[in-house]
């Protein structure tokens, strides 16, 4: 029997059911990325640039205005993810002491190509996906879970983002592009946390508290499923429910030593 307080509790029934890997993480690199610039560069293409140049304009459009564009292939995915993050590496900030706001918008991936798009042919920005504040150079992960899950549910093969600055935050940023430094290209990091991650943490807790924590995790997953608007999510729900309650049963067997 595994007693409460046994540090090896994670090696019991849950591992047998789901294996040692408690989560699945997939990383995909952008298939296209670039930026467009207003002013005298409005007809210039920057598709081969090693950096995605970014800068807002202070109220009126000017030669300093630069927008980032990033595109991903999501054709191989059919199920929603528990979390999806857009990874960007900021190589430089115009003024590191001043936070810079980045608005992440949706844009039509069929309306631009990195080797041909210029400022005058840029895609229109659509819904605001999220807003993120860059406070330092280095690595940044931006939560885009709901937006990506929606596109997966619609059966879309590609997804793209338009990065735009804020009028009140006009500092220039430079992000690594896929043509830039190795290992720092824009990526999407898609994660599916395996059900009942709290199982390995229940050591020393009241079994009822463990069960309620597990149920709350399942409810969180249910919200992800609903937001994903899956066409085939009924099957996913069935297997998700089955796995969750099977694991719940294993927890109590392990505790009471049936």
PDB file of C-alpha atoms in Angstrom:
ATOM      1  CA  UNK A   1       0.000   0.000   0.000  1.00  0.00           C
ATOM      2  CA  UNK A   2       1.097   3.582  -0.674  1.00  0.00           C
ATOM      3  CA  UNK A   3       0.643   5.622   2.459  1.00  0.00           C
ATOM      4  CA  UNK A   4      -0.197   9.295   2.470  1.00  0.00           C
ATOM      5  CA  UNK A   5       3.194  10.933   2.654  1.00  0.00           C
ATOM      6  CA  UNK A   6       4.895   8.345   0.418  1.00  0.00           C
ATOM      7  CA  UNK A   7       7.184  10.311  -1.952  1.00  0.00           C
ATOM      8  CA  UNK A   8       6.824   7.602  -4.598  1.00  0.00           C
ATOM      9  CA  UNK A   9       3.080   8.008  -4.902  1.00  0.00           C
ATOM     10  CA  UNK A  10       3.441   9.281  -8.480  1.00  0.00           C
ATOM     11  CA  UNK A  11       4.787   5.883  -9.535  1.00  0.00           C
ATOM     12  CA  UNK A  12       1.489   4.129  -8.841  1.00  0.00           C
ATOM     13  CA  UNK A  13      -1.704   3.759 -10.872  1.00  0.00           C
ATOM     14  CA  UNK A  14      -1.610   7.125 -12.640  1.00  0.00           C
ATOM     15  CA  UNK A  15       1.744   6.461 -14.278  1.00  0.00           C
ATOM     16  CA  UNK A  16       0.574   3.027 -15.332  1.00  0.00           C
ATOM     17  CA  UNK A  17      -2.469   4.554 -16.987  1.00  0.00           C
ATOM     18  CA  UNK A  18      -0.877   7.546 -18.670  1.00  0.00           C
ATOM     19  CA  UNK A  19       2.854   6.855 -18.708  1.00  0.00           C
ATOM     20  CA  UNK A  20       5.624   8.900 -17.205  1.00  0.00           C
ATOM     21  CA  UNK A  21       4.986  12.005 -19.304  1.00  0.00           C
ATOM     22  CA  UNK A  22       2.271  13.994 -17.537  1.00  0.00           C
ATOM     23  CA  UNK A  23       1.997  16.607 -20.276  1.00  0.00           C
ATOM     24  CA  UNK A  24       2.400  17.067 -23.985  1.00  0.00           C
ATOM     25  CA  UNK A  25       4.145  20.108 -25.392  1.00  0.00           C
ATOM     26  CA  UNK A  26       4.449  20.915 -29.084  1.00  0.00           C
ATOM     27  CA  UNK A  27       6.524  23.756 -30.476  1.00  0.00           C
ATOM     28  CA  UNK A  28       6.083  24.968 -34.053  1.00  0.00           C
ATOM     29  CA  UNK A  29       8.187  27.637 -35.727  1.00  0.00           C
ATOM     30  CA  UNK A  30       6.720  30.434 -37.807  1.00  0.00           C
ATOM     31  CA  UNK A  31       6.535  29.609 -41.502  1.00  0.00           C
ATOM     32  CA  UNK A  32       6.614  33.308 -42.408  1.00  0.00           C
ATOM     33  CA  UNK A  33       7.534  36.466 -40.520  1.00  0.00           C
ATOM     34  CA  UNK A  34       8.399  40.011 -41.477  1.00  0.00           C
ATOM     35  CA  UNK A  35       7.551  43.641 -40.809  1.00  0.00           C
ATOM     36  CA  UNK A  36       6.279  46.540 -42.878  1.00  0.00           C
ATOM     37  CA  UNK A  37       7.291  50.163 -42.558  1.00  0.00           C
ATOM     38  CA  UNK A  38       5.515  53.389 -43.460  1.00  0.00           C
ATOM     39  CA  UNK A  39       6.996  56.540 -44.978  1.00  0.00           C
ATOM     40  CA  UNK A  40       9.748  56.251 -47.562  1.00  0.00           C
ATOM     41  CA  UNK A  41       9.872  52.459 -47.012  1.00  0.00           C
ATOM     42  CA  UNK A  42       6.162  51.907 -47.667  1.00  0.00           C
ATOM     43  CA  UNK A  43       6.955  49.966 -50.844  1.00  0.00           C
ATOM     44  CA  UNK A  44       9.913  48.037 -49.438  1.00  0.00           C
ATOM     45  CA  UNK A  45       9.712  44.368 -48.558  1.00  0.00           C
ATOM     46  CA  UNK A  46      11.620  43.110 -45.483  1.00  0.00           C
ATOM     47  CA  UNK A  47      10.885  39.390 -45.812  1.00  0.00           C
ATOM     48  CA  UNK A  48      14.526  38.338 -45.516  1.00  0.00           C
ATOM     49  CA  UNK A  49      15.309  40.537 -42.514  1.00  0.00           C
ATOM     50  CA  UNK A  50      16.797  38.855 -39.447  1.00  0.00           C
ATOM     51  CA  UNK A  51      14.725  41.070 -37.150  1.00  0.00           C
ATOM     52  CA  UNK A  52      11.059  41.994 -36.910  1.00  0.00           C
ATOM     53  CA  UNK A  53      11.193  45.755 -36.464  1.00  0.00           C
ATOM     54  CA  UNK A  54       8.372  47.245 -34.421  1.00  0.00           C
ATOM     55  CA  UNK A  55       7.393  50.789 -33.539  1.00  0.00           C
ATOM     56  CA  UNK A  56       4.132  52.594 -32.871  1.00  0.00           C
ATOM     57  CA  UNK A  57       3.257  56.038 -34.186  1.00  0.00           C
ATOM     58  CA  UNK A  58       2.321  58.908 -31.852  1.00  0.00           C
ATOM     59  CA  UNK A  59      -1.171  59.803 -32.995  1.00  0.00           C
ATOM     60  CA  UNK A  60      -0.408  60.348 -36.673  1.00  0.00           C
ATOM     61  CA  UNK A  61       1.070  57.852 -39.080  1.00  0.00           C
ATOM     62  CA  UNK A  62       4.718  58.577 -39.791  1.00  0.00           C
ATOM     63  CA  UNK A  63       7.853  57.122 -41.325  1.00  0.00           C
ATOM     64  CA  UNK A  64       8.633  55.516 -37.978  1.00  0.00           C
ATOM     65  CA  UNK A  65       5.536  53.313 -38.000  1.00  0.00           C
ATOM     66  CA  UNK A  66       6.392  49.596 -38.207  1.00  0.00           C
ATOM     67  CA  UNK A  67       4.111  46.564 -37.916  1.00  0.00           C
ATOM     68  CA  UNK A  68       5.146  42.949 -37.312  1.00  0.00           C
ATOM     69  CA  UNK A  69       3.590  39.992 -39.142  1.00  0.00           C
ATOM     70  CA  UNK A  70       3.920  36.333 -38.111  1.00  0.00           C
ATOM     71  CA  UNK A  71       2.310  33.247 -39.665  1.00  0.00           C
ATOM     72  CA  UNK A  72       2.034  29.613 -38.524  1.00  0.00           C
ATOM     73  CA  UNK A  73       0.889  26.340 -40.066  1.00  0.00           C
ATOM     74  CA  UNK A  74      -1.688  24.687 -37.774  1.00  0.00           C
ATOM     75  CA  UNK A  75      -3.059  22.189 -40.310  1.00  0.00           C
ATOM     76  CA  UNK A  76      -1.909  19.154 -38.330  1.00  0.00           C
ATOM     77  CA  UNK A  77      -3.970  19.991 -35.238  1.00  0.00           C
ATOM     78  CA  UNK A  78      -7.564  18.881 -34.687  1.00  0.00           C
ATOM     79  CA  UNK A  79      -8.078  19.233 -30.931  1.00  0.00           C
ATOM     80  CA  UNK A  80      -7.974  22.275 -28.610  1.00  0.00           C
ATOM     81  CA  UNK A  81      -4.983  22.834 -26.343  1.00  0.00           C
ATOM     82  CA  UNK A  82      -5.019  23.721 -22.661  1.00  0.00           C
ATOM     83  CA  UNK A  83      -2.609  26.585 -23.342  1.00  0.00           C
ATOM     84  CA  UNK A  84      -0.959  28.178 -26.360  1.00  0.00           C
ATOM     85  CA  UNK A  85       1.735  30.841 -26.170  1.00  0.00           C
ATOM     86  CA  UNK A  86       3.345  32.950 -28.838  1.00  0.00           C
ATOM     87  CA  UNK A  87       7.079  33.087 -28.158  1.00  0.00           C
ATOM     88  CA  UNK A  88       9.046  36.157 -29.184  1.00  0.00           C
ATOM     89  CA  UNK A  89      12.633  37.034 -28.430  1.00  0.00           C
ATOM     90  CA  UNK A  90      13.234  40.756 -28.022  1.00  0.00           C
ATOM     91  CA  UNK A  91      16.787  41.550 -29.078  1.00  0.00           C
ATOM     92  CA  UNK A  92      16.668  45.272 -28.412  1.00  0.00           C
ATOM     93  CA  UNK A  93      14.553  48.033 -26.887  1.00  0.00           C
ATOM     94  CA  UNK A  94      14.849  51.699 -27.785  1.00  0.00           C
ATOM     95  CA  UNK A  95      14.675  52.542 -24.093  1.00  0.00           C
ATOM     96  CA  UNK A  96      14.824  49.604 -21.721  1.00  0.00           C
ATOM     97  CA  UNK A  97      13.635  51.780 -18.839  1.00  0.00           C
ATOM     98  CA  UNK A  98      10.270  52.422 -20.499  1.00  0.00           C
ATOM     99  CA  UNK A  99       7.775  49.528 -20.923  1.00  0.00           C
ATOM    100  CA  UNK A 100       6.493  49.137 -24.476  1.00  0.00           C
ATOM    101  CA  UNK A 101       2.967  47.959 -25.258  1.00  0.00           C
ATOM    102  CA  UNK A 102       2.400  45.432 -28.038  1.00  0.00           C
ATOM    103  CA  UNK A 103      -1.130  44.871 -29.343  1.00  0.00           C
ATOM    104  CA  UNK A 104      -1.475  41.417 -30.910  1.00  0.00           C
ATOM    105  CA  UNK A 105      -4.180  41.382 -33.589  1.00  0.00           C
ATOM    106  CA  UNK A 106      -5.556  38.671 -35.803  1.00  0.00           C
ATOM    107  CA  UNK A 107      -5.022  39.086 -39.541  1.00  0.00           C
ATOM    108  CA  UNK A 108      -5.897  37.021 -42.595  1.00  0.00           C
ATOM    109  CA  UNK A 109      -2.948  34.692 -43.368  1.00  0.00           C
ATOM    110  CA  UNK A 110      -4.022  34.468 -47.011  1.00  0.00           C
ATOM    111  CA  UNK A 111      -3.673  38.220 -47.494  1.00  0.00           C
ATOM    112  CA  UNK A 112       0.101  38.452 -47.142  1.00  0.00           C
ATOM    113  CA  UNK A 113       3.342  36.664 -47.933  1.00  0.00           C
ATOM    114  CA  UNK A 114       6.650  37.539 -46.292  1.00  0.00           C
ATOM    115  CA  UNK A 115       8.443  37.891 -49.628  1.00  0.00           C
ATOM    116  CA  UNK A 116       5.953  40.287 -51.210  1.00  0.00           C
ATOM    117  CA  UNK A 117       4.080  42.204 -48.507  1.00  0.00           C
ATOM    118  CA  UNK A 118       4.854  45.889 -48.068  1.00  0.00           C
ATOM    119  CA  UNK A 119       3.242  48.600 -46.012  1.00  0.00           C
ATOM    120  CA  UNK A 120       0.833  49.620 -48.765  1.00  0.00           C
ATOM    121  CA  UNK A 121      -0.362  46.008 -49.238  1.00  0.00           C
ATOM    122  CA  UNK A 122      -0.377  44.980 -45.580  1.00  0.00           C
ATOM    123  CA  UNK A 123      -3.312  42.876 -44.315  1.00  0.00           C
ATOM    124  CA  UNK A 124      -5.999  44.605 -42.285  1.00  0.00           C
ATOM    125  CA  UNK A 125      -5.926  44.049 -38.565  1.00  0.00           C
ATOM    126  CA  UNK A 126      -8.936  42.134 -37.277  1.00  0.00           C
ATOM    127  CA  UNK A 127      -9.888  41.233 -33.711  1.00  0.00           C
ATOM    128  CA  UNK A 128      -7.582  42.127 -30.848  1.00  0.00           C
ATOM    129  CA  UNK A 129      -6.179  38.857 -29.551  1.00  0.00           C
ATOM    130  CA  UNK A 130      -4.325  40.251 -26.548  1.00  0.00           C
ATOM    131  CA  UNK A 131      -2.151  43.081 -25.307  1.00  0.00           C
ATOM    132  CA  UNK A 132       1.315  42.482 -23.915  1.00  0.00           C
ATOM    133  CA  UNK A 133       3.808  44.812 -22.274  1.00  0.00           C
ATOM    134  CA  UNK A 134       7.512  44.306 -22.973  1.00  0.00           C
ATOM    135  CA  UNK A 135       9.608  45.445 -20.033  1.00  0.00           C
ATOM    136  CA  UNK A 136      12.952  43.937 -20.971  1.00  0.00           C
ATOM    137  CA  UNK A 137      14.911  42.314 -23.743  1.00  0.00           C
ATOM    138  CA  UNK A 138      14.992  38.538 -23.882  1.00  0.00           C
ATOM    139  CA  UNK A 139      12.356  35.855 -24.141  1.00  0.00           C
ATOM    140  CA  UNK A 140       8.620  36.557 -23.939  1.00  0.00           C
ATOM    141  CA  UNK A 141       5.616  34.243 -23.997  1.00  0.00           C
ATOM    142  CA  UNK A 142       2.249  35.745 -24.939  1.00  0.00           C
ATOM    143  CA  UNK A 143      -0.958  33.845 -24.180  1.00  0.00           C
ATOM    144  CA  UNK A 144      -2.990  33.306 -27.383  1.00  0.00           C
ATOM    145  CA  UNK A 145      -4.835  30.164 -26.291  1.00  0.00           C
ATOM    146  CA  UNK A 146      -8.416  31.083 -27.129  1.00  0.00           C
ATOM    147  CA  UNK A 147      -7.605  32.564 -30.529  1.00  0.00           C
ATOM    148  CA  UNK A 148      -5.562  29.556 -31.686  1.00  0.00           C
ATOM    149  CA  UNK A 149      -8.118  27.065 -30.366  1.00  0.00           C
ATOM    150  CA  UNK A 150     -10.852  28.875 -32.273  1.00  0.00           C
ATOM    151  CA  UNK A 151      -8.914  28.622 -35.523  1.00  0.00           C
ATOM    152  CA  UNK A 152      -8.214  24.944 -34.928  1.00  0.00           C
ATOM    153  CA  UNK A 153     -11.913  24.343 -34.311  1.00  0.00           C
ATOM    154  CA  UNK A 154     -12.795  26.068 -37.574  1.00  0.00           C
ATOM    155  CA  UNK A 155     -10.467  23.715 -39.441  1.00  0.00           C
ATOM    156  CA  UNK A 156      -8.137  26.496 -40.581  1.00  0.00           C
ATOM    157  CA  UNK A 157      -4.723  25.478 -41.918  1.00  0.00           C
ATOM    158  CA  UNK A 158      -2.884  28.712 -41.119  1.00  0.00           C
ATOM    159  CA  UNK A 159      -3.035  31.460 -38.544  1.00  0.00           C
ATOM    160  CA  UNK A 160      -1.310  34.823 -38.439  1.00  0.00           C
ATOM    161  CA  UNK A 161      -0.717  37.710 -36.073  1.00  0.00           C
ATOM    162  CA  UNK A 162      -0.219  41.415 -36.638  1.00  0.00           C
ATOM    163  CA  UNK A 163       1.833  43.238 -34.008  1.00  0.00           C
ATOM    164  CA  UNK A 164       0.972  46.904 -33.553  1.00  0.00           C
ATOM    165  CA  UNK A 165       2.183  49.437 -31.044  1.00  0.00           C
ATOM    166  CA  UNK A 166       0.291  51.806 -28.784  1.00  0.00           C
ATOM    167  CA  UNK A 167       0.136  55.558 -29.359  1.00  0.00           C
ATOM    168  CA  UNK A 168       1.183  56.156 -25.775  1.00  0.00           C
ATOM    169  CA  UNK A 169       4.044  53.667 -25.970  1.00  0.00           C
ATOM    170  CA  UNK A 170       6.088  54.531 -29.046  1.00  0.00           C
ATOM    171  CA  UNK A 171       9.416  52.938 -28.238  1.00  0.00           C
ATOM    172  CA  UNK A 172      11.043  50.756 -30.867  1.00  0.00           C
ATOM    173  CA  UNK A 173      11.474  47.000 -30.397  1.00  0.00           C
ATOM    174  CA  UNK A 174      13.319  44.430 -32.465  1.00  0.00           C
ATOM    175  CA  UNK A 175      12.259  40.775 -32.306  1.00  0.00           C
ATOM    176  CA  UNK A 176      14.270  37.868 -33.706  1.00  0.00           C
ATOM    177  CA  UNK A 177      12.826  36.526 -36.972  1.00  0.00           C
ATOM    178  CA  UNK A 178      13.140  32.979 -38.288  1.00  0.00           C
ATOM    179  CA  UNK A 179      16.002  34.237 -40.458  1.00  0.00           C
ATOM    180  CA  UNK A 180      17.787  35.505 -37.359  1.00  0.00           C
ATOM    181  CA  UNK A 181      19.615  33.852 -34.471  1.00  0.00           C
ATOM    182  CA  UNK A 182      19.194  30.078 -34.275  1.00  0.00           C
ATOM    183  CA  UNK A 183      16.708  28.847 -31.682  1.00  0.00           C
ATOM    184  CA  UNK A 184      15.088  32.258 -31.154  1.00  0.00           C
ATOM    185  CA  UNK A 185      12.606  32.414 -34.026  1.00  0.00           C
ATOM    186  CA  UNK A 186       8.926  33.126 -33.283  1.00  0.00           C
ATOM    187  CA  UNK A 187       7.162  29.946 -32.225  1.00  0.00           C
ATOM    188  CA  UNK A 188       3.832  28.718 -30.969  1.00  0.00           C
ATOM    189  CA  UNK A 189       4.135  26.580 -27.859  1.00  0.00           C
ATOM    190  CA  UNK A 190       1.063  24.377 -27.549  1.00  0.00           C
ATOM    191  CA  UNK A 191       0.466  22.435 -24.358  1.00  0.00           C
ATOM    192  CA  UNK A 192      -1.960  19.826 -23.164  1.00  0.00           C
ATOM    193  CA  UNK A 193      -1.555  19.204 -19.442  1.00  0.00           C
ATOM    194  CA  UNK A 194      -2.450  15.602 -18.709  1.00  0.00           C
ATOM    195  CA  UNK A 195      -5.544  15.193 -16.556  1.00  0.00           C
ATOM    196  CA  UNK A 196      -5.076  15.204 -12.798  1.00  0.00           C
ATOM    197  CA  UNK A 197      -1.634  16.722 -12.537  1.00  0.00           C
ATOM    198  CA  UNK A 198      -2.428  17.214  -8.865  1.00  0.00           C
ATOM    199  CA  UNK A 199      -2.363  13.454  -8.327  1.00  0.00           C
ATOM    200  CA  UNK A 200       1.383  13.490  -7.690  1.00  0.00           C
ATOM    201  CA  UNK A 201       0.911  16.347  -5.247  1.00  0.00           C
ATOM    202  CA  UNK A 202      -1.738  14.862  -2.979  1.00  0.00           C
ATOM    203  CA  UNK A 203       0.799  13.449  -0.522  1.00  0.00           C
ATOM    204  CA  UNK A 204      -0.255  14.314   3.012  1.00  0.00           C
ATOM    205  CA  UNK A 205      -3.566  15.870   1.958  1.00  0.00           C
ATOM    206  CA  UNK A 206      -7.065  14.895   2.894  1.00  0.00           C
ATOM    207  CA  UNK A 207      -8.399  12.492   0.200  1.00  0.00           C
ATOM    208  CA  UNK A 208     -11.571  14.556  -0.164  1.00  0.00           C
ATOM    209  CA  UNK A 209      -9.513  17.677  -0.831  1.00  0.00           C
ATOM    210  CA  UNK A 210      -7.546  15.742  -3.432  1.00  0.00           C
ATOM    211  CA  UNK A 211     -10.749  14.676  -5.151  1.00  0.00           C
ATOM    212  CA  UNK A 212     -12.186  18.201  -5.186  1.00  0.00           C
ATOM    213  CA  UNK A 213      -8.929  19.596  -6.604  1.00  0.00           C
ATOM    214  CA  UNK A 214      -9.066  17.000  -9.338  1.00  0.00           C
ATOM    215  CA  UNK A 215     -12.680  17.851 -10.156  1.00  0.00           C
ATOM    216  CA  UNK A 216     -11.769  21.540 -10.355  1.00  0.00           C
ATOM    217  CA  UNK A 217      -9.007  20.675 -12.817  1.00  0.00           C
ATOM    218  CA  UNK A 218     -11.521  18.839 -14.931  1.00  0.00           C
ATOM    219  CA  UNK A 219     -13.858  21.856 -14.865  1.00  0.00           C
ATOM    220  CA  UNK A 220     -10.979  24.046 -16.061  1.00  0.00           C
ATOM    221  CA  UNK A 221     -10.381  21.637 -18.932  1.00  0.00           C
ATOM    222  CA  UNK A 222     -14.097  21.719 -19.739  1.00  0.00           C
ATOM    223  CA  UNK A 223     -13.906  25.492 -20.148  1.00  0.00           C
ATOM    224  CA  UNK A 224     -11.048  25.041 -22.610  1.00  0.00           C
ATOM    225  CA  UNK A 225     -13.132  22.564 -24.583  1.00  0.00           C
ATOM    226  CA  UNK A 226     -16.108  24.936 -24.697  1.00  0.00           C
ATOM    227  CA  UNK A 227     -13.993  27.897 -25.782  1.00  0.00           C
ATOM    228  CA  UNK A 228     -12.466  25.789 -28.535  1.00  0.00           C
ATOM    229  CA  UNK A 229     -15.882  25.398 -30.191  1.00  0.00           C
ATOM    230  CA  UNK A 230     -14.855  21.966 -31.422  1.00  0.00           C
ATOM    231  CA  UNK A 231     -16.963  20.385 -34.113  1.00  0.00           C
ATOM    232  CA  UNK A 232     -15.955  16.937 -32.874  1.00  0.00           C
ATOM    233  CA  UNK A 233     -15.572  17.826 -29.194  1.00  0.00           C
ATOM    234  CA  UNK A 234     -18.245  15.327 -28.040  1.00  0.00           C
ATOM    235  CA  UNK A 235     -15.817  12.461 -28.553  1.00  0.00           C
ATOM    236  CA  UNK A 236     -13.083  14.440 -26.813  1.00  0.00           C
ATOM    237  CA  UNK A 237     -15.423  15.103 -23.863  1.00  0.00           C
ATOM    238  CA  UNK A 238     -16.295  11.416 -23.564  1.00  0.00           C
ATOM    239  CA  UNK A 239     -12.686  10.261 -23.381  1.00  0.00           C
ATOM    240  CA  UNK A 240     -11.710  13.161 -21.146  1.00  0.00           C
ATOM    241  CA  UNK A 241     -14.480  12.335 -18.667  1.00  0.00           C
ATOM    242  CA  UNK A 242     -13.603   8.621 -18.777  1.00  0.00           C
ATOM    243  CA  UNK A 243      -9.920   9.269 -18.057  1.00  0.00           C
ATOM    244  CA  UNK A 244     -10.643  11.723 -15.263  1.00  0.00           C
ATOM    245  CA  UNK A 245     -13.007   9.460 -13.350  1.00  0.00           C
ATOM    246  CA  UNK A 246     -10.791   6.445 -13.919  1.00  0.00           C
ATOM    247  CA  UNK A 247      -7.961   8.361 -12.342  1.00  0.00           C
ATOM    248  CA  UNK A 248     -10.202   9.448  -9.484  1.00  0.00           C
ATOM    249  CA  UNK A 249     -11.034   5.796  -8.863  1.00  0.00           C
ATOM    250  CA  UNK A 250      -7.323   4.898  -8.900  1.00  0.00           C
ATOM    251  CA  UNK A 251      -6.587   7.599  -6.326  1.00  0.00           C
ATOM    252  CA  UNK A 252      -9.096   6.164  -3.844  1.00  0.00           C
ATOM    253  CA  UNK A 253      -7.988   2.581  -4.453  1.00  0.00           C
ATOM    254  CA  UNK A 254      -4.454   3.670  -3.745  1.00  0.00           C
ATOM    255  CA  UNK A 255      -5.503   5.487  -0.556  1.00  0.00           C
ATOM    256  CA  UNK A 256      -7.718   2.825   0.985  1.00  0.00           C
ATOM    257  CA  UNK A 257      -5.651  -0.108  -0.332  1.00  0.00           C
ATOM    258  CA  UNK A 258      -8.496  -2.135  -1.851  1.00  0.00           C
TER     259      UNK A 258
END
